[in-house]
Each structure stands twice: as C-alpha cells, then as structure tokens.
PDB file of C-alpha atoms in Angstrom:
ATOM      1  CA  UNK A   1       0.118  -0.599   0.249  1.00  0.00           C
ATOM      2  CA  UNK A   2       1.416   3.592  -1.709  1.00  0.00           C
ATOM      3  CA  UNK A   3      -1.005   6.061   0.266  1.00  0.00           C
ATOM      4  CA  UNK A   4      -2.985   6.519   2.598  1.00  0.00           C
ATOM      5  CA  UNK A   5      -5.997   8.982   3.141  1.00  0.00           C
ATOM      6  CA  UNK A   6      -6.310  10.865   6.710  1.00  0.00           C
ATOM      7  CA  UNK A   7      -9.795  12.062   7.733  1.00  0.00           C
ATOM      8  CA  UNK A   8     -10.319  13.504  11.119  1.00  0.00           C
ATOM      9  CA  UNK A   9     -13.010  16.164  12.565  1.00  0.00           C
ATOM     10  CA  UNK A  10     -10.956  18.991  13.574  1.00  0.00           C
ATOM     11  CA  UNK A  11     -13.310  19.727  16.731  1.00  0.00           C
ATOM     12  CA  UNK A  12     -12.286  16.908  18.109  1.00  0.00           C
ATOM     13  CA  UNK A  13      -9.261  17.669  20.142  1.00  0.00           C
ATOM     14  CA  UNK A  14      -8.591  13.193  20.850  1.00  0.00           C
ATOM     15  CA  UNK A  15      -8.849  13.175  16.760  1.00  0.00           C
ATOM     16  CA  UNK A  16      -5.974  15.736  16.867  1.00  0.00           C
ATOM     17  CA  UNK A  17      -3.932  13.923  18.599  1.00  0.00           C
ATOM     18  CA  UNK A  18      -4.410  10.514  17.046  1.00  0.00           C
ATOM     19  CA  UNK A  19      -3.994  12.191  13.435  1.00  0.00           C
ATOM     20  CA  UNK A  20      -0.530  12.479  14.966  1.00  0.00           C
ATOM     21  CA  UNK A  21       0.658   9.816  15.792  1.00  0.00           C
ATOM     22  CA  UNK A  22      -0.660   8.026  12.947  1.00  0.00           C
ATOM     23  CA  UNK A  23       0.779   9.986  10.266  1.00  0.00           C
ATOM     24  CA  UNK A  24       3.833   9.229  12.467  1.00  0.00           C
ATOM     25  CA  UNK A  25       3.031   4.902  12.121  1.00  0.00           C
ATOM     26  CA  UNK A  26       2.554   4.767   8.429  1.00  0.00           C
ATOM     27  CA  UNK A  27       5.283   7.644   7.663  1.00  0.00           C
ATOM     28  CA  UNK A  28       7.086   5.246   9.213  1.00  0.00           C
ATOM     29  CA  UNK A  29       5.696   2.305   7.348  1.00  0.00           C
ATOM     30  CA  UNK A  30       6.341   3.708   4.216  1.00  0.00           C
ATOM     31  CA  UNK A  31       3.423   4.781   3.413  1.00  0.00           C
ATOM     32  CA  UNK A  32       1.811   8.406   1.683  1.00  0.00           C
ATOM     33  CA  UNK A  33      -0.380  10.340   3.515  1.00  0.00           C
ATOM     34  CA  UNK A  34      -3.322  12.318   2.935  1.00  0.00           C
ATOM     35  CA  UNK A  35      -4.194  14.944   5.389  1.00  0.00           C
ATOM     36  CA  UNK A  36      -7.857  15.835   5.239  1.00  0.00           C
ATOM     37  CA  UNK A  37      -9.495  18.220   8.194  1.00  0.00           C
ATOM     38  CA  UNK A  38     -13.413  17.447   7.608  1.00  0.00           C
ATOM     39  CA  UNK A  39     -16.137  18.852   8.888  1.00  0.00           C
ATOM     40  CA  UNK A  40     -20.168  18.774   8.448  1.00  0.00           C
ATOM     41  CA  UNK A  41     -19.864  21.227   5.105  1.00  0.00           C
ATOM     42  CA  UNK A  42     -16.280  19.887   3.793  1.00  0.00           C
ATOM     43  CA  UNK A  43     -16.723  18.851   0.288  1.00  0.00           C
ATOM     44  CA  UNK A  44     -13.915  16.160  -0.103  1.00  0.00           C
ATOM     45  CA  UNK A  45     -12.635  16.038  -3.260  1.00  0.00           C
ATOM     46  CA  UNK A  46     -13.270  19.744  -4.453  1.00  0.00           C
ATOM     47  CA  UNK A  47     -10.982  20.543  -1.889  1.00  0.00           C
ATOM     48  CA  UNK A  48      -8.555  17.438  -1.572  1.00  0.00           C
ATOM     49  CA  UNK A  49      -8.846  16.234  -5.384  1.00  0.00           C
ATOM     50  CA  UNK A  50      -5.731  13.851  -5.033  1.00  0.00           C
ATOM     51  CA  UNK A  51      -8.313  11.493  -1.899  1.00  0.00           C
ATOM     52  CA  UNK A  52      -9.202   9.820  -5.206  1.00  0.00           C
ATOM     53  CA  UNK A  53      -5.359   8.586  -5.121  1.00  0.00           C
ATOM     54  CA  UNK A  54      -5.880   6.909  -2.130  1.00  0.00           C
ATOM     55  CA  UNK A  55      -6.162   3.044  -1.390  1.00  0.00           C
ATOM     56  CA  UNK A  56      -8.042   3.294   1.445  1.00  0.00           C
ATOM     57  CA  UNK A  57      -8.922   6.470   3.733  1.00  0.00           C
ATOM     58  CA  UNK A  58      -8.620   6.447   7.497  1.00  0.00           C
ATOM     59  CA  UNK A  59     -10.974   8.314   9.552  1.00  0.00           C
ATOM     60  CA  UNK A  60     -11.196  10.018  12.742  1.00  0.00           C
ATOM     61  CA  UNK A  61     -13.872  10.525  14.122  1.00  0.00           C
ATOM     62  CA  UNK A  62     -17.959   8.919  16.026  1.00  0.00           C
ATOM     63  CA  UNK A  63     -20.301   7.711  13.745  1.00  0.00           C
ATOM     64  CA  UNK A  64     -21.379  10.759  12.287  1.00  0.00           C
ATOM     65  CA  UNK A  65     -17.843  11.575  10.999  1.00  0.00           C
ATOM     66  CA  UNK A  66     -17.642   8.447   9.675  1.00  0.00           C
ATOM     67  CA  UNK A  67     -21.371   8.550   7.923  1.00  0.00           C
ATOM     68  CA  UNK A  68     -20.419  11.571   6.855  1.00  0.00           C
ATOM     69  CA  UNK A  69     -17.043  10.246   4.565  1.00  0.00           C
ATOM     70  CA  UNK A  70     -18.799   7.650   3.925  1.00  0.00           C
ATOM     71  CA  UNK A  71     -21.649   9.622   1.567  1.00  0.00           C
ATOM     72  CA  UNK A  72     -18.830  11.092  -0.067  1.00  0.00           C
ATOM     73  CA  UNK A  73     -16.216   8.598  -0.634  1.00  0.00           C
ATOM     74  CA  UNK A  74     -18.713   5.257  -1.374  1.00  0.00           C
ATOM     75  CA  UNK A  75     -19.379   6.624  -5.009  1.00  0.00           C
ATOM     76  CA  UNK A  76     -14.993   6.056  -5.400  1.00  0.00           C
ATOM     77  CA  UNK A  77     -14.652   2.478  -3.687  1.00  0.00           C
ATOM     78  CA  UNK A  78     -12.551   3.895  -1.579  1.00  0.00           C
ATOM     79  CA  UNK A  79     -12.067   2.103   1.736  1.00  0.00           C
ATOM     80  CA  UNK A  80     -12.597   2.994   5.482  1.00  0.00           C
ATOM     81  CA  UNK A  81     -11.292   2.156   8.442  1.00  0.00           C
ATOM     82  CA  UNK A  82     -13.491   4.310  11.161  1.00  0.00           C
ATOM     83  CA  UNK A  83     -11.464   5.187  14.453  1.00  0.00           C
ATOM     84  CA  UNK A  84     -13.608   5.932  17.416  1.00  0.00           C
ATOM     85  CA  UNK A  85     -13.207   9.582  19.157  1.00  0.00           C
ATOM     86  CA  UNK A  86     -16.415   9.766  19.757  1.00  0.00           C
ATOM     87  CA  UNK A  87     -19.125   8.623  21.886  1.00  0.00           C
ATOM     88  CA  UNK A  88     -20.246   5.021  20.126  1.00  0.00           C
ATOM     89  CA  UNK A  89     -18.514   4.365  18.139  1.00  0.00           C
ATOM     90  CA  UNK A  90     -21.081   1.520  16.248  1.00  0.00           C
ATOM     91  CA  UNK A  91     -19.003   2.260  12.977  1.00  0.00           C
ATOM     92  CA  UNK A  92     -15.790   2.429  13.280  1.00  0.00           C
ATOM     93  CA  UNK A  93     -13.295  -0.285  13.194  1.00  0.00           C
ATOM     94  CA  UNK A  94     -11.301   0.646  16.396  1.00  0.00           C
ATOM     95  CA  UNK A  95      -9.947   2.413  19.422  1.00  0.00           C
ATOM     96  CA  UNK A  96      -7.371   4.768  19.899  1.00  0.00           C
ATOM     97  CA  UNK A  97      -5.459   2.552  22.592  1.00  0.00           C
ATOM     98  CA  UNK A  98      -5.205  -0.260  19.572  1.00  0.00           C
ATOM     99  CA  UNK A  99      -3.610   2.610  16.874  1.00  0.00           C
ATOM    100  CA  UNK A 100      -0.234  -0.286  17.075  1.00  0.00           C
ATOM    101  CA  UNK A 101      -2.001  -2.842  16.464  1.00  0.00           C
ATOM    102  CA  UNK A 102      -4.730  -1.367  13.441  1.00  0.00           C
ATOM    103  CA  UNK A 103      -2.117   0.191  11.232  1.00  0.00           C
ATOM    104  CA  UNK A 104       0.410  -3.222  12.189  1.00  0.00           C
ATOM    105  CA  UNK A 105      -2.841  -4.829  10.399  1.00  0.00           C
ATOM    106  CA  UNK A 106      -3.560  -2.371   7.746  1.00  0.00           C
ATOM    107  CA  UNK A 107       0.434  -2.658   6.376  1.00  0.00           C
ATOM    108  CA  UNK A 108      -0.183  -6.130   6.255  1.00  0.00           C
ATOM    109  CA  UNK A 109      -3.111  -6.586   4.540  1.00  0.00           C
ATOM    110  CA  UNK A 110      -4.765  -8.767   7.592  1.00  0.00           C
ATOM    111  CA  UNK A 111      -8.292  -7.606   7.068  1.00  0.00           C
ATOM    112  CA  UNK A 112     -11.310  -7.578   4.715  1.00  0.00           C
ATOM    113  CA  UNK A 113     -13.526  -5.203   3.147  1.00  0.00           C
ATOM    114  CA  UNK A 114     -17.488  -5.413   4.053  1.00  0.00           C
ATOM    115  CA  UNK A 115     -19.228  -3.893   1.354  1.00  0.00           C
ATOM    116  CA  UNK A 116     -22.891  -1.747   3.064  1.00  0.00           C
ATOM    117  CA  UNK A 117     -25.599  -0.924   1.061  1.00  0.00           C
ATOM    118  CA  UNK A 118     -26.870   2.603   0.625  1.00  0.00           C
ATOM    119  CA  UNK A 119     -30.024   4.195  -0.291  1.00  0.00           C
ATOM    120  CA  UNK A 120     -30.377   7.149  -3.089  1.00  0.00           C
ATOM    121  CA  UNK A 121     -33.131   9.176  -1.654  1.00  0.00           C
ATOM    122  CA  UNK A 122     -35.018  12.007  -4.646  1.00  0.00           C
ATOM    123  CA  UNK A 123     -38.021  14.013  -3.452  1.00  0.00           C
ATOM    124  CA  UNK A 124     -40.171  15.661  -6.752  1.00  0.00           C
ATOM    125  CA  UNK A 125     -41.872  19.094  -6.208  1.00  0.00           C
ATOM    126  CA  UNK A 126     -44.390  19.397  -9.314  1.00  0.00           C
ATOM    127  CA  UNK A 127     -43.287  16.126 -11.287  1.00  0.00           C
ATOM    128  CA  UNK A 128     -39.331  17.898 -11.013  1.00  0.00           C
ATOM    129  CA  UNK A 129     -36.619  16.379  -9.185  1.00  0.00           C
ATOM    130  CA  UNK A 130     -35.193  19.589  -6.247  1.00  0.00           C
ATOM    131  CA  UNK A 131     -33.068  17.399  -4.631  1.00  0.00           C
ATOM    132  CA  UNK A 132     -31.211  14.112  -4.619  1.00  0.00           C
ATOM    133  CA  UNK A 133     -29.317  12.209  -1.565  1.00  0.00           C
ATOM    134  CA  UNK A 134     -27.122   9.177   0.084  1.00  0.00           C
ATOM    135  CA  UNK A 135     -27.560   8.126   3.081  1.00  0.00           C
ATOM    136  CA  UNK A 136     -25.720   4.513   4.607  1.00  0.00           C
ATOM    137  CA  UNK A 137     -28.233   4.768   7.749  1.00  0.00           C
ATOM    138  CA  UNK A 138     -31.596   5.788   6.764  1.00  0.00           C
ATOM    139  CA  UNK A 139     -33.584   8.315   4.955  1.00  0.00           C
ATOM    140  CA  UNK A 140     -36.312   9.128   6.909  1.00  0.00           C
ATOM    141  CA  UNK A 141     -39.106  12.127   6.784  1.00  0.00           C
ATOM    142  CA  UNK A 142     -40.384  13.626  10.269  1.00  0.00           C
ATOM    143  CA  UNK A 143     -42.300  16.660  11.871  1.00  0.00           C
ATOM    144  CA  UNK A 144     -40.014  19.346  12.475  1.00  0.00           C
ATOM    145  CA  UNK A 145     -40.276  20.694  15.734  1.00  0.00           C
ATOM    146  CA  UNK A 146     -43.024  21.658  16.725  1.00  0.00           C
ATOM    147  CA  UNK A 147     -46.217  18.457  18.058  1.00  0.00           C
ATOM    148  CA  UNK A 148     -47.904  18.437  14.538  1.00  0.00           C
ATOM    149  CA  UNK A 149     -48.202  14.788  13.071  1.00  0.00           C
ATOM    150  CA  UNK A 150     -47.428  13.329   9.626  1.00  0.00           C
ATOM    151  CA  UNK A 151     -49.679  11.535   7.480  1.00  0.00           C
ATOM    152  CA  UNK A 152     -47.973   9.873   4.748  1.00  0.00           C
ATOM    153  CA  UNK A 153     -48.681   7.681   1.853  1.00  0.00           C
ATOM    154  CA  UNK A 154     -46.434   4.619   0.922  1.00  0.00           C
ATOM    155  CA  UNK A 155     -45.828   2.692  -1.649  1.00  0.00           C
ATOM    156  CA  UNK A 156     -43.063  -0.247  -2.351  1.00  0.00           C
ATOM    157  CA  UNK A 157     -42.543  -0.556  -6.332  1.00  0.00           C
ATOM    158  CA  UNK A 158     -46.161   1.308  -7.271  1.00  0.00           C
ATOM    159  CA  UNK A 159     -47.889  -1.336  -4.869  1.00  0.00           C
ATOM    160  CA  UNK A 160     -49.841   0.891  -1.830  1.00  0.00           C
ATOM    161  CA  UNK A 161     -48.897  -0.291   1.499  1.00  0.00           C
ATOM    162  CA  UNK A 162     -50.493   1.681   3.599  1.00  0.00           C
ATOM    163  CA  UNK A 163     -51.278   5.718   5.136  1.00  0.00           C
ATOM    164  CA  UNK A 164     -48.705   6.674   8.597  1.00  0.00           C
ATOM    165  CA  UNK A 165     -49.839   9.291  10.937  1.00  0.00           C
ATOM    166  CA  UNK A 166     -47.470   9.792  13.209  1.00  0.00           C
ATOM    167  CA  UNK A 167     -43.944  11.144  13.846  1.00  0.00           C
ATOM    168  CA  UNK A 168     -42.742  10.212  10.128  1.00  0.00           C
ATOM    169  CA  UNK A 169     -41.146   7.342   8.576  1.00  0.00           C
ATOM    170  CA  UNK A 170     -38.081   6.233   8.406  1.00  0.00           C
ATOM    171  CA  UNK A 171     -36.216   4.118   5.272  1.00  0.00           C
ATOM    172  CA  UNK A 172     -33.096   2.291   6.726  1.00  0.00           C
ATOM    173  CA  UNK A 173     -30.286  -0.180   5.591  1.00  0.00           C
ATOM    174  CA  UNK A 174     -29.682  -2.935   7.382  1.00  0.00           C
ATOM    175  CA  UNK A 175     -26.443  -0.175   8.726  1.00  0.00           C
ATOM    176  CA  UNK A 176     -28.836   1.844   9.631  1.00  0.00           C
ATOM    177  CA  UNK A 177     -31.018  -1.010  11.831  1.00  0.00           C
ATOM    178  CA  UNK A 178     -29.347  -0.293  15.014  1.00  0.00           C
ATOM    179  CA  UNK A 179     -29.247   3.546  14.215  1.00  0.00           C
ATOM    180  CA  UNK A 180     -32.364   5.816  14.779  1.00  0.00           C
ATOM    181  CA  UNK A 181     -34.850   3.031  13.322  1.00  0.00           C
ATOM    182  CA  UNK A 182     -33.827   0.897  16.930  1.00  0.00           C
ATOM    183  CA  UNK A 183     -34.743   4.017  18.522  1.00  0.00           C
ATOM    184  CA  UNK A 184     -38.599   3.330  16.826  1.00  0.00           C
ATOM    185  CA  UNK A 185     -39.392   0.070  17.795  1.00  0.00           C
ATOM    186  CA  UNK A 186     -37.854  -1.216  14.068  1.00  0.00           C
ATOM    187  CA  UNK A 187     -35.359  -4.501  14.150  1.00  0.00           C
ATOM    188  CA  UNK A 188     -31.617  -5.206  13.859  1.00  0.00           C
ATOM    189  CA  UNK A 189     -30.707  -6.298  10.743  1.00  0.00           C
ATOM    190  CA  UNK A 190     -27.405  -8.156  10.031  1.00  0.00           C
ATOM    191  CA  UNK A 191     -25.312  -6.114   7.570  1.00  0.00           C
ATOM    192  CA  UNK A 192     -25.105  -8.438   5.046  1.00  0.00           C
ATOM    193  CA  UNK A 193     -28.208  -8.524   4.148  1.00  0.00           C
ATOM    194  CA  UNK A 194     -29.693  -6.873   0.728  1.00  0.00           C
ATOM    195  CA  UNK A 195     -33.059  -5.217   2.428  1.00  0.00           C
ATOM    196  CA  UNK A 196     -34.162  -1.941   3.274  1.00  0.00           C
ATOM    197  CA  UNK A 197     -36.494  -0.967   6.406  1.00  0.00           C
ATOM    198  CA  UNK A 198     -39.137   0.392   6.784  1.00  0.00           C
ATOM    199  CA  UNK A 199     -39.613   1.602  10.313  1.00  0.00           C
ATOM    200  CA  UNK A 200     -43.095   4.296  11.335  1.00  0.00           C
ATOM    201  CA  UNK A 201     -41.783   6.847  14.298  1.00  0.00           C
ATOM    202  CA  UNK A 202     -44.666   6.635  16.373  1.00  0.00           C
ATOM    203  CA  UNK A 203     -47.881   6.390  14.757  1.00  0.00           C
ATOM    204  CA  UNK A 204     -51.164   7.349  15.571  1.00  0.00           C
ATOM    205  CA  UNK A 205     -52.523   3.862  15.426  1.00  0.00           C
ATOM    206  CA  UNK A 206     -51.694  -0.206  17.389  1.00  0.00           C
ATOM    207  CA  UNK A 207     -52.279  -1.093  14.040  1.00  0.00           C
ATOM    208  CA  UNK A 208     -48.335   0.060  11.921  1.00  0.00           C
ATOM    209  CA  UNK A 209     -45.539  -2.164  12.245  1.00  0.00           C
ATOM    210  CA  UNK A 210     -42.542  -2.270  11.306  1.00  0.00           C
ATOM    211  CA  UNK A 211     -41.653  -4.835   7.902  1.00  0.00           C
ATOM    212  CA  UNK A 212     -38.661  -5.434   6.076  1.00  0.00           C
ATOM    213  CA  UNK A 213     -38.073  -5.402   1.655  1.00  0.00           C
ATOM    214  CA  UNK A 214     -36.234  -6.041  -0.720  1.00  0.00           C
ATOM    215  CA  UNK A 215     -33.282  -3.522  -1.742  1.00  0.00           C
ATOM    216  CA  UNK A 216     -34.280  -4.171  -5.406  1.00  0.00           C
ATOM    217  CA  UNK A 217     -38.095  -2.319  -4.272  1.00  0.00           C
ATOM    218  CA  UNK A 218     -38.484   1.227  -5.278  1.00  0.00           C
ATOM    219  CA  UNK A 219     -40.033   2.754  -1.953  1.00  0.00           C
ATOM    220  CA  UNK A 220     -42.322   5.935  -2.705  1.00  0.00           C
ATOM    221  CA  UNK A 221     -43.611   8.431  -0.456  1.00  0.00           C
ATOM    222  CA  UNK A 222     -46.421  11.248  -0.679  1.00  0.00           C
ATOM    223  CA  UNK A 223     -46.009  14.341   1.944  1.00  0.00           C
ATOM    224  CA  UNK A 224     -50.162  15.017   3.192  1.00  0.00           C
ATOM    225  CA  UNK A 225     -49.494  18.428   6.236  1.00  0.00           C
ATOM    226  CA  UNK A 226     -50.978  21.177   5.970  1.00  0.00           C
ATOM    227  CA  UNK A 227     -48.183  22.780   8.100  1.00  0.00           C
ATOM    228  CA  UNK A 228     -44.912  23.433   6.531  1.00  0.00           C
ATOM    229  CA  UNK A 229     -42.710  21.658   8.958  1.00  0.00           C
ATOM    230  CA  UNK A 230     -42.355  18.845   7.753  1.00  0.00           C
ATOM    231  CA  UNK A 231     -38.723  17.686   6.102  1.00  0.00           C
ATOM    232  CA  UNK A 232     -37.000  14.964   4.709  1.00  0.00           C
ATOM    233  CA  UNK A 233     -33.384  13.650   7.055  1.00  0.00           C
ATOM    234  CA  UNK A 234     -30.277  11.735   5.924  1.00  0.00           C
ATOM    235  CA  UNK A 235     -28.167  10.191   8.268  1.00  0.00           C
ATOM    236  CA  UNK A 236     -29.699  12.536  10.569  1.00  0.00           C
ATOM    237  CA  UNK A 237     -26.959  14.964   8.436  1.00  0.00           C
ATOM    238  CA  UNK A 238     -28.434  16.679   5.750  1.00  0.00           C
ATOM    239  CA  UNK A 239     -31.663  17.663   4.200  1.00  0.00           C
ATOM    240  CA  UNK A 240     -34.746  20.020   3.290  1.00  0.00           C
ATOM    241  CA  UNK A 241     -37.924  20.577   3.924  1.00  0.00           C
ATOM    242  CA  UNK A 242     -41.044  18.824   2.124  1.00  0.00           C
ATOM    243  CA  UNK A 243     -44.055  20.673   1.388  1.00  0.00           C
ATOM    244  CA  UNK A 244     -48.181  19.551   0.852  1.00  0.00           C
ATOM    245  CA  UNK A 245     -47.599  17.212  -2.199  1.00  0.00           C
ATOM    246  CA  UNK A 246     -44.121  16.310  -2.532  1.00  0.00           C
ATOM    247  CA  UNK A 247     -42.905  12.617  -3.582  1.00  0.00           C
ATOM    248  CA  UNK A 248     -40.043  11.273  -1.385  1.00  0.00           C
ATOM    249  CA  UNK A 249     -38.460   8.571  -3.934  1.00  0.00           C
ATOM    250  CA  UNK A 250     -35.772   5.334  -2.704  1.00  0.00           C
ATOM    251  CA  UNK A 251     -34.113   3.443  -3.358  1.00  0.00           C
ATOM    252  CA  UNK A 252     -31.046   0.688  -3.351  1.00  0.00           C
ATOM    253  CA  UNK A 253     -28.252   3.555  -4.316  1.00  0.00           C
ATOM    254  CA  UNK A 254     -25.615   2.672  -7.518  1.00  0.00           C
ATOM    255  CA  UNK A 255     -22.351   1.824  -5.112  1.00  0.00           C
ATOM    256  CA  UNK A 256     -22.531   0.340  -1.940  1.00  0.00           C
ATOM    257  CA  UNK A 257     -20.087   2.436   0.688  1.00  0.00           C
ATOM    258  CA  UNK A 258     -16.786  -0.274   1.667  1.00  0.00           C
ATOM    259  CA  UNK A 259     -15.833  -0.503   5.275  1.00  0.00           C
ATOM    260  CA  UNK A 260     -12.557  -2.159   6.288  1.00  0.00           C
ATOM    261  CA  UNK A 261     -13.311  -5.377   8.504  1.00  0.00           C
ATOM    262  CA  UNK A 262     -11.392  -7.056  11.281  1.00  0.00           C
ATOM    263  CA  UNK A 263     -11.428 -10.799  10.758  1.00  0.00           C
ATOM    264  CA  UNK A 264     -11.227 -11.704  14.002  1.00  0.00           C
ATOM    265  CA  UNK A 265     -13.973  -9.085  14.572  1.00  0.00           C
ATOM    266  CA  UNK A 266     -18.028 -10.376  14.479  1.00  0.00           C
ATOM    267  CA  UNK A 267     -20.861  -8.195  14.133  1.00  0.00           C
ATOM    268  CA  UNK A 268     -23.019  -9.424  17.341  1.00  0.00           C
ATOM    269  CA  UNK A 269     -19.946  -9.531  18.916  1.00  0.00           C
ATOM    270  CA  UNK A 270     -19.712  -5.228  18.289  1.00  0.00           C
ATOM    271  CA  UNK A 271     -23.575  -4.998  18.856  1.00  0.00           C
ATOM    272  CA  UNK A 272     -23.688  -7.027  22.498  1.00  0.00           C
ATOM    273  CA  UNK A 273     -21.180  -5.037  23.545  1.00  0.00           C
ATOM    274  CA  UNK A 274     -21.930  -1.876  21.899  1.00  0.00           C
ATOM    275  CA  UNK A 275     -25.107  -1.787  22.729  1.00  0.00           C
ATOM    276  CA  UNK A 276     -24.552  -2.728  26.364  1.00  0.00           C
ATOM    277  CA  UNK A 277     -21.756   0.226  26.564  1.00  0.00           C
ATOM    278  CA  UNK A 278     -18.791  -1.986  27.734  1.00  0.00           C
ATOM    279  CA  UNK A 279     -15.936   0.110  27.671  1.00  0.00           C
ATOM    280  CA  UNK A 280     -14.005  -2.807  28.744  1.00  0.00           C
ATOM    281  CA  UNK A 281     -15.116  -5.189  25.776  1.00  0.00           C
ATOM    282  CA  UNK A 282     -12.005  -3.765  23.942  1.00  0.00           C
ATOM    283  CA  UNK A 283     -14.756  -4.179  20.294  1.00  0.00           C
TER     284      UNK A 283
END
C-alpha cells in the first residue's frame, strides 16, 4: 500500500492528537499520507482532489464523521477504516488504544472489505426533481420542532402499502437498523443482507408495524401536511424541507460503502458490547 487518506474531525481534540500518531506510524511504514480535516460541510473531493488516489481512508471521529465521509467517498470505491474518537462508535472498527495493532494490520493486509448497502433519496415537487441525497444509515421523513402529526402514503414498487399518520417514517439500510430505526422499534438486521426497512415513528395506530423489503424495491412516500414543518433527513445530517404533495423516492444507491473489517471481529459481538455500553470489551 502506497498512499492512505487520513480524515479527521478538527473539532475533536482527541482526533487531532490521534492524527499525529497515525501519520507518524504510516510514514514510518513507508506509506504516504493525504491529510484532510473534515466538518459537516466539507466537500472532500473539491478541496482535496488527491484523495481519489488513496487506496484506503482512515477516518478519525465518531459515527457521524464516518457517515459524512462515507457519503462522499463511496462513489470512488475507497475503503474506510473508522477509528473511534466519538461516543458509541458503532460503525468504527478500532479505538485509539488499539492504534498500533490497527496500523500493523493495515500494513500487513490483515483485514477484509465489507460492502454496505446505501440508499438514494430523490425529492419530486410538481413532477420535477428538486433534491437528491445518498445515505448509509437512513432517510427519514418527519415533523420538525412543532408537535404536529405527519401523514404519509407509502407505496413499494407502485403497490400501496399503507398510510402512516404520526411523527414520520424511516427508510433504513441494514447498517442503519441499529440507529434511529432501532430507537423506533425497528428490528436489528445483519449488515450483509440486501434489504431495506420501513419503520413508522410513533404511529397514531396500534396496527402500524415495521416491515422489511427487498433492496431492489423502490419506496415512494407522498407527503400530506397542511403545515410546512415536515422535512426529509438523511443520516441525520443533511436534508430538505418538504411541502404538501411532495413525493420522495427511496431506492438502493448505485454503489455501496466499503468498510475495513478485522477478520476476528464479529457483528454480534460488536452489537452486544456496544449496545450494553461495555467500555472494557475492547470491541
């Protein structure tokens, strides 16, 4: 391996400290480092075009930083290794305390690549496309800050499913099944499955339940709300305000996110330890 991109969140003091350690160890191993600071509005490729030449990207931050980087680098098929300097760090693969063995594994090629399904969300207003996003975790339509309900007609492959009235609806990937969807009663789904989840948020009925559909399906959500306090949120980081009659199409993105994974680290071990908040697990 000749060149690695090192992306870090400059707002996290620990990320800046770990960045120096990572750079030193990679350069000692003869690997070139492309240094990139990122925040919520950084256009990585516009400001650091050389990232395209990286064979791998190390991301220093929490899940939020990794999600933002994944949306930008996934189209370029650059594998991502997350080192957690955030809170939960569910998507990251290593901790700062495990930095040296992590770098040794990268240099030795002791890892495998895991493809994670992504979503594409398109917003149509008066039959015209007005916004387009990609998501690694989820795309959700919900109410804003005011306590008003949202009504959404949901179709899958042009077949009517149901009309949900409540706080909104989340469409998530298997990766996102342990995020917002889980908090709303959705199932935990193995990240290797090619499926999407439809999870109602606080539905105003006892009969609305989450469901799992094939990843090749197209979900169409039609907004019914007399107020303007309705929005589409993507990975909880990007989004757009919606209007009465807007349609949102959500489908599988044309590319996956590629994550670096250790061969001896199992999904259900991570799940158990992270969700039980066991800091001593080392997972």
